[in-house]
Amino acid sequence: MSGDTSLERNRSPVTTTSERAPATPPVREPSELETFSTSVSGLWRRHPQQSLETLGRQVSLGREALRQLILSLVQRRFPYREFIKQCAFMTSVSAAPTALVAIPVAVVVSIQLGALVNQVGATTFIGAIAGLGVIRQGAPLVTSLMIAGAVGSAITADLGSRTIREEIDAMMVMGVDPIRRLVAPRIAAAVLVSMLLCGFIVFVGFATAYTFNVYAQSGTPGSFITSFSSFAVANDLLVALVKAAIFGVLTAIIACDIGLHAKGGPGGVANAVNSAVVTSALMLFATNVIITQLYNTLLPTKVI
């Protein structure tokens, strides 16, 4: 009896056909319509959706940074040492390139406008045309290039290196708000430096246009100054300075946001700097067009 029991215990049960696992159905290849819809949805997630998310993140960062800036000024806890340090740093990296770019821009404006006014016989208005061209468009455009290229890249590289070294995380662990301590002073410094650069470009550009017209185009100094003073108004310089201040705010916000979200080591910091410069330049050019159109529509120039 014990032998029969062991034989029955070791005997493997026989699996019938009905008890077998069902066969795996063949994998159906997606149709062309499904493939196209999948690629479109992936494109939406990769580009427009991420762009909207980045824009929303930057708007939130800008609102919080401006709030922290106002609170720190009211509570007398503004980090003036960091602010002065950033002002000196931004000026050192942008002053010389600004002068080197402003001079050829003013020369090109004088050459093109001088050729135009000679064709129509309005050489007496060369001072007004060249001076207003430098103040209204030349100075804001050069300012936007310098702010996006020099200041924005420096801010992104600084904050990006701090991020990959986990200094930002360490500050948050210690209870130090990086937005109040790092972002707010940089926004204030970028605004101040942008306005100073714009004024510097106006001076260098106007002096270059005047010198080129008098010594290279055989113009009359009195005619140049008289025509410029007849058409130029204080609002022209004021609008240029307002543009520069807005450029500084936008560049600092974009550069700080991209720098604080840098990842991937040194290569990630380089990619962040590239992204910040390109994004800032496109944003500033679009902003310049919008502000110019709004100003010309709401406050049209009166003909004397």
Short mmCIF file of C-alpha atoms in Angstrom, two decimals:
data_model
loop_
_atom_site.label_atom_id
_atom_site.label_comp_id
_atom_site.label_asym_id
_atom_site.label_seq_id
_atom_site.Cartn_x
_atom_site.Cartn_y
_atom_site.Cartn_z
CA MET A 1 0.00 0.00 0.00
CA SER A 2 2.81 2.37 0.80
CA GLY A 3 4.50 1.67 -2.55
CA ASP A 4 1.28 2.38 -4.46
CA THR A 5 0.84 5.60 -2.56
CA SER A 6 4.38 6.81 -3.41
CA LEU A 7 3.86 5.93 -7.08
CA GLU A 8 0.63 7.92 -7.18
CA ARG A 9 2.35 10.85 -5.40
CA ASN A 10 5.28 10.96 -7.86
CA ARG A 11 3.08 10.49 -10.88
CA SER A 12 2.71 13.82 -12.76
CA PRO A 13 -0.82 14.78 -13.70
CA VAL A 14 -1.72 14.65 -17.35
CA THR A 15 -2.73 18.03 -18.79
CA THR A 16 -5.58 17.83 -21.25
CA THR A 17 -6.03 20.07 -24.24
CA SER A 18 -8.86 21.99 -22.60
CA GLU A 19 -6.68 22.82 -19.57
CA ARG A 20 -3.83 24.36 -21.59
CA ALA A 21 -3.22 28.14 -21.47
CA PRO A 22 -4.85 30.05 -24.27
CA ALA A 23 -2.59 31.01 -27.14
CA THR A 24 -1.28 34.61 -27.21
CA PRO A 25 -3.07 36.60 -29.88
CA PRO A 26 -0.83 38.05 -32.59
CA VAL A 27 0.40 41.62 -32.04
CA ARG A 28 -1.47 44.04 -34.27
CA GLU A 29 0.66 46.66 -35.95
CA PRO A 30 -0.63 50.23 -35.52
CA SER A 31 -2.24 51.79 -38.51
CA GLU A 32 -0.89 54.88 -40.24
CA LEU A 33 -3.55 57.04 -38.59
CA GLU A 34 -2.63 55.78 -35.12
CA THR A 35 1.08 56.34 -35.82
CA PHE A 36 0.40 59.88 -37.02
CA SER A 37 -1.75 60.72 -33.98
CA THR A 38 0.93 59.33 -31.66
CA SER A 39 3.65 61.41 -33.30
CA VAL A 40 1.48 64.54 -33.16
CA SER A 41 0.72 64.02 -29.46
CA GLY A 42 4.43 63.44 -28.79
CA LEU A 43 5.31 66.61 -30.70
CA TRP A 44 2.78 68.55 -28.61
CA ARG A 45 4.28 67.22 -25.38
CA ARG A 46 7.84 67.92 -26.51
CA HIS A 47 7.49 71.48 -27.78
CA PRO A 48 4.31 73.57 -27.30
CA GLN A 49 3.31 72.02 -23.99
CA GLN A 50 6.82 72.34 -22.56
CA SER A 51 7.01 75.91 -23.85
CA LEU A 52 3.77 76.81 -22.08
CA GLU A 53 4.97 75.13 -18.89
CA THR A 54 8.25 77.03 -19.05
CA LEU A 55 6.44 80.32 -19.65
CA GLY A 56 4.16 79.71 -16.69
CA ARG A 57 7.12 78.81 -14.50
CA GLN A 58 8.94 81.99 -15.50
CA VAL A 59 5.89 84.14 -14.86
CA SER A 60 5.54 82.60 -11.39
CA LEU A 61 9.25 83.16 -10.71
CA GLY A 62 9.05 86.77 -11.84
CA ARG A 63 6.01 87.49 -9.69
CA GLU A 64 7.58 85.90 -6.62
CA ALA A 65 10.93 87.64 -7.21
CA LEU A 66 9.30 91.07 -7.53
CA ARG A 67 7.26 90.40 -4.40
CA GLN A 68 10.37 89.38 -2.48
CA LEU A 69 12.21 92.44 -3.81
CA ILE A 70 9.51 94.81 -2.55
CA LEU A 71 9.22 93.02 0.81
CA SER A 72 12.97 93.05 1.37
CA LEU A 73 13.12 96.78 0.61
CA VAL A 74 10.20 97.54 2.93
CA GLN A 75 11.57 95.34 5.72
CA ARG A 76 15.11 96.73 5.21
CA ARG A 77 16.49 93.26 4.58
CA PHE A 78 17.55 93.77 0.99
CA PRO A 79 20.99 92.19 0.27
CA TYR A 80 22.78 95.35 -0.85
CA ARG A 81 26.16 93.64 -0.90
CA GLU A 82 24.94 91.06 -3.42
CA PHE A 83 23.22 93.83 -5.41
CA ILE A 84 26.40 95.93 -5.65
CA LYS A 85 28.46 92.87 -6.49
CA GLN A 86 26.12 91.92 -9.32
CA CYS A 87 26.04 95.50 -10.66
CA ALA A 88 29.83 95.58 -10.81
CA PHE A 89 29.97 92.15 -12.41
CA MET A 90 27.32 92.92 -15.06
CA THR A 91 28.98 96.23 -15.90
CA SER A 92 32.39 94.61 -16.28
CA VAL A 93 31.12 91.99 -18.73
CA SER A 94 28.95 94.33 -20.83
CA ALA A 95 30.51 97.83 -20.90
CA ALA A 96 33.32 97.20 -23.39
CA PRO A 97 31.23 95.06 -25.80
CA THR A 98 28.50 97.70 -25.69
CA ALA A 99 30.86 100.45 -26.83
CA LEU A 100 32.32 98.22 -29.54
CA VAL A 101 28.85 97.41 -30.88
CA ALA A 102 27.34 100.91 -30.53
CA ILE A 103 30.01 102.56 -32.71
CA PRO A 104 29.51 100.44 -35.87
CA VAL A 105 25.72 100.53 -35.44
CA ALA A 106 25.77 104.34 -35.38
CA VAL A 107 28.09 104.42 -38.41
CA VAL A 108 25.81 102.11 -40.40
CA VAL A 109 22.77 104.19 -39.49
CA SER A 110 24.54 107.38 -40.59
CA ILE A 111 25.66 105.84 -43.89
CA GLN A 112 22.25 104.46 -44.81
CA LEU A 113 20.28 107.50 -43.75
CA GLY A 114 22.83 109.87 -45.26
CA ALA A 115 22.51 108.17 -48.64
CA LEU A 116 18.72 108.33 -48.39
CA VAL A 117 18.49 112.02 -47.49
CA ASN A 118 20.98 112.89 -50.25
CA GLN A 119 18.70 111.22 -52.78
CA VAL A 120 15.66 113.21 -51.69
CA GLY A 121 17.60 116.45 -51.15
CA ALA A 122 16.99 116.75 -47.40
CA THR A 123 20.54 116.93 -46.16
CA THR A 124 19.62 119.53 -43.53
CA PHE A 125 17.62 116.89 -41.66
CA ILE A 126 20.42 114.37 -41.34
CA GLY A 127 20.97 115.28 -37.67
CA ALA A 128 17.36 114.67 -36.72
CA ILE A 129 17.12 111.42 -38.68
CA ALA A 130 20.40 109.94 -37.45
CA GLY A 131 20.03 111.12 -33.86
CA LEU A 132 16.44 109.93 -33.49
CA GLY A 133 17.28 106.66 -35.20
CA VAL A 134 20.02 106.00 -32.67
CA ILE A 135 17.90 107.00 -29.67
CA ARG A 136 14.61 105.36 -30.63
CA GLN A 137 15.78 102.09 -32.16
CA GLY A 138 19.56 101.80 -32.16
CA ALA A 139 20.07 102.14 -28.41
CA PRO A 140 17.24 99.74 -27.38
CA LEU A 141 18.34 97.10 -29.90
CA VAL A 142 22.00 97.23 -28.87
CA THR A 143 20.93 97.18 -25.22
CA SER A 144 18.82 94.08 -25.82
CA LEU A 145 21.72 92.31 -27.54
CA MET A 146 24.17 93.14 -24.77
CA ILE A 147 21.75 92.30 -21.98
CA ALA A 148 20.78 88.97 -23.55
CA GLY A 149 24.27 88.01 -24.67
CA ALA A 150 26.51 89.23 -21.86
CA VAL A 151 24.36 89.72 -18.76
CA GLY A 152 21.92 86.86 -19.36
CA SER A 153 24.64 84.33 -20.10
CA ALA A 154 26.58 85.37 -16.98
CA ILE A 155 23.52 85.01 -14.74
CA THR A 156 22.64 81.61 -16.20
CA ALA A 157 26.19 80.29 -15.87
CA ASP A 158 26.42 81.47 -12.26
CA LEU A 159 23.11 80.03 -11.09
CA GLY A 160 23.48 76.91 -13.25
CA SER A 161 26.83 76.06 -11.66
CA ARG A 162 25.34 76.64 -8.21
CA THR A 163 22.44 74.32 -9.11
CA ILE A 164 24.55 71.39 -10.30
CA ARG A 165 26.78 71.75 -7.22
CA GLU A 166 23.59 71.49 -5.12
CA GLU A 167 24.19 74.86 -3.47
CA ILE A 168 20.59 75.89 -4.14
CA ASP A 169 19.32 72.74 -2.37
CA ALA A 170 21.66 73.43 0.54
CA MET A 171 20.30 76.98 0.86
CA MET A 172 16.74 75.69 0.94
CA VAL A 173 17.65 73.10 3.58
CA MET A 174 19.17 75.85 5.73
CA GLY A 175 16.01 77.93 5.41
CA VAL A 176 17.48 80.56 3.05
CA ASP A 177 15.13 81.58 0.25
CA PRO A 178 17.15 81.53 -3.00
CA ILE A 179 14.64 83.80 -4.71
CA ARG A 180 15.12 86.56 -2.13
CA ARG A 181 18.84 85.96 -1.72
CA LEU A 182 19.89 85.39 -5.35
CA VAL A 183 17.13 86.19 -7.86
CA ALA A 184 15.79 89.50 -6.50
CA PRO A 185 19.21 91.26 -6.32
CA ARG A 186 20.01 90.12 -9.86
CA ILE A 187 16.75 91.50 -11.22
CA ALA A 188 17.37 94.87 -9.56
CA ALA A 189 20.97 94.92 -10.80
CA ALA A 190 19.91 93.99 -14.34
CA VAL A 191 17.38 96.84 -14.43
CA LEU A 192 19.92 99.41 -13.25
CA VAL A 193 22.70 98.19 -15.54
CA SER A 194 20.32 98.05 -18.53
CA MET A 195 19.28 101.66 -18.07
CA LEU A 196 22.89 102.77 -17.64
CA LEU A 197 23.91 100.85 -20.76
CA CYS A 198 21.09 102.43 -22.74
CA GLY A 199 22.19 105.93 -21.72
CA PHE A 200 25.79 105.04 -22.55
CA ILE A 201 24.76 103.75 -25.99
CA VAL A 202 22.76 106.92 -26.67
CA PHE A 203 25.81 109.06 -25.87
CA VAL A 204 28.29 106.93 -27.84
CA GLY A 205 25.91 106.49 -30.78
CA PHE A 206 25.03 110.18 -31.06
CA ALA A 207 28.69 111.23 -30.75
CA THR A 208 29.66 108.68 -33.42
CA ALA A 209 26.89 109.80 -35.78
CA TYR A 210 27.86 113.44 -35.30
CA THR A 211 31.56 112.78 -35.87
CA PHE A 212 30.96 110.61 -38.93
CA ASN A 213 28.58 113.14 -40.48
CA VAL A 214 30.90 116.10 -39.94
CA TYR A 215 34.24 114.50 -40.88
CA ALA A 216 33.25 111.74 -43.31
CA GLN A 217 30.12 113.07 -44.98
CA SER A 218 31.16 116.76 -45.04
CA GLY A 219 28.17 117.84 -42.97
CA THR A 220 27.72 121.05 -41.05
CA PRO A 221 27.95 120.82 -37.24
CA GLY A 222 25.38 123.57 -36.70
CA SER A 223 22.89 122.01 -39.10
CA PHE A 224 23.25 118.60 -37.43
CA ILE A 225 22.62 119.93 -33.92
CA THR A 226 19.84 122.32 -34.98
CA SER A 227 17.83 119.72 -36.86
CA PHE A 228 18.19 117.23 -34.03
CA SER A 229 17.06 119.71 -31.38
CA SER A 230 14.08 120.72 -33.52
CA PHE A 231 12.59 117.21 -33.68
CA ALA A 232 13.89 115.41 -30.60
CA VAL A 233 11.82 115.46 -27.41
CA ALA A 234 12.43 114.18 -23.91
CA ASN A 235 9.95 111.33 -24.40
CA ASP A 236 12.30 109.72 -26.92
CA LEU A 237 14.99 109.18 -24.30
CA LEU A 238 12.39 108.27 -21.67
CA VAL A 239 10.89 105.54 -23.85
CA ALA A 240 14.36 104.16 -24.57
CA LEU A 241 15.12 103.96 -20.84
CA VAL A 242 11.77 102.30 -20.13
CA LYS A 243 12.51 99.73 -22.82
CA ALA A 244 15.91 99.09 -21.26
CA ALA A 245 14.37 98.58 -17.81
CA ILE A 246 11.84 96.09 -19.21
CA PHE A 247 14.62 94.30 -21.08
CA GLY A 248 16.58 93.96 -17.85
CA VAL A 249 13.62 92.48 -15.98
CA LEU A 250 12.79 89.96 -18.72
CA THR A 251 16.41 88.91 -19.22
CA ALA A 252 17.03 88.42 -15.50
CA ILE A 253 13.86 86.36 -15.03
CA ILE A 254 14.56 84.12 -18.03
CA ALA A 255 18.23 83.65 -17.12
CA CYS A 256 17.48 82.94 -13.44
CA ASP A 257 14.76 80.42 -14.27
CA ILE A 258 16.89 78.50 -16.78
CA GLY A 259 19.90 78.60 -14.48
CA LEU A 260 17.95 77.32 -11.47
CA HIS A 261 16.63 74.39 -13.53
CA ALA A 262 19.94 73.42 -15.16
CA LYS A 263 20.83 69.73 -15.00
CA GLY A 264 23.26 67.32 -16.54
CA GLY A 265 26.60 68.56 -15.24
CA PRO A 266 28.84 71.08 -17.03
CA GLY A 267 27.30 70.18 -20.37
CA GLY A 268 23.88 70.99 -18.97
CA VAL A 269 25.11 74.41 -17.84
CA ALA A 270 26.41 75.11 -21.36
CA ASN A 271 23.06 74.11 -22.85
CA ALA A 272 21.28 76.30 -20.31
CA VAL A 273 23.42 79.31 -21.25
CA ASN A 274 22.69 78.77 -24.94
CA SER A 275 18.97 78.43 -24.28
CA ALA A 276 18.90 81.55 -22.10
CA VAL A 277 20.66 83.72 -24.69
CA VAL A 278 18.43 82.60 -27.57
CA THR A 279 15.21 82.86 -25.58
CA SER A 280 16.11 86.26 -24.16
CA ALA A 281 17.05 87.69 -27.55
CA LEU A 282 13.80 86.54 -29.16
CA MET A 283 11.73 87.81 -26.24
CA LEU A 284 13.46 91.21 -26.19
CA PHE A 285 13.11 91.77 -29.93
CA ALA A 286 9.40 90.95 -29.77
CA THR A 287 8.98 93.21 -26.73
CA ASN A 288 10.74 96.06 -28.53
CA VAL A 289 8.34 95.80 -31.46
CA ILE A 290 5.28 95.71 -29.18
CA ILE A 291 6.39 98.71 -27.09
CA THR A 292 7.24 100.72 -30.21
CA GLN A 293 3.87 100.02 -31.79
CA LEU A 294 2.01 100.88 -28.59
CA TYR A 295 3.93 104.13 -28.19
CA ASN A 296 3.36 105.20 -31.79
CA THR A 297 -0.33 104.34 -31.53
CA LEU A 298 -1.08 105.92 -28.16
CA LEU A 299 1.33 108.87 -28.39
CA PRO A 300 1.82 109.71 -32.07
CA THR A 301 4.58 112.14 -32.97
CA LYS A 302 3.34 115.67 -33.65
CA VAL A 303 4.62 117.28 -36.80
CA ILE A 304 6.09 120.72 -36.11
#
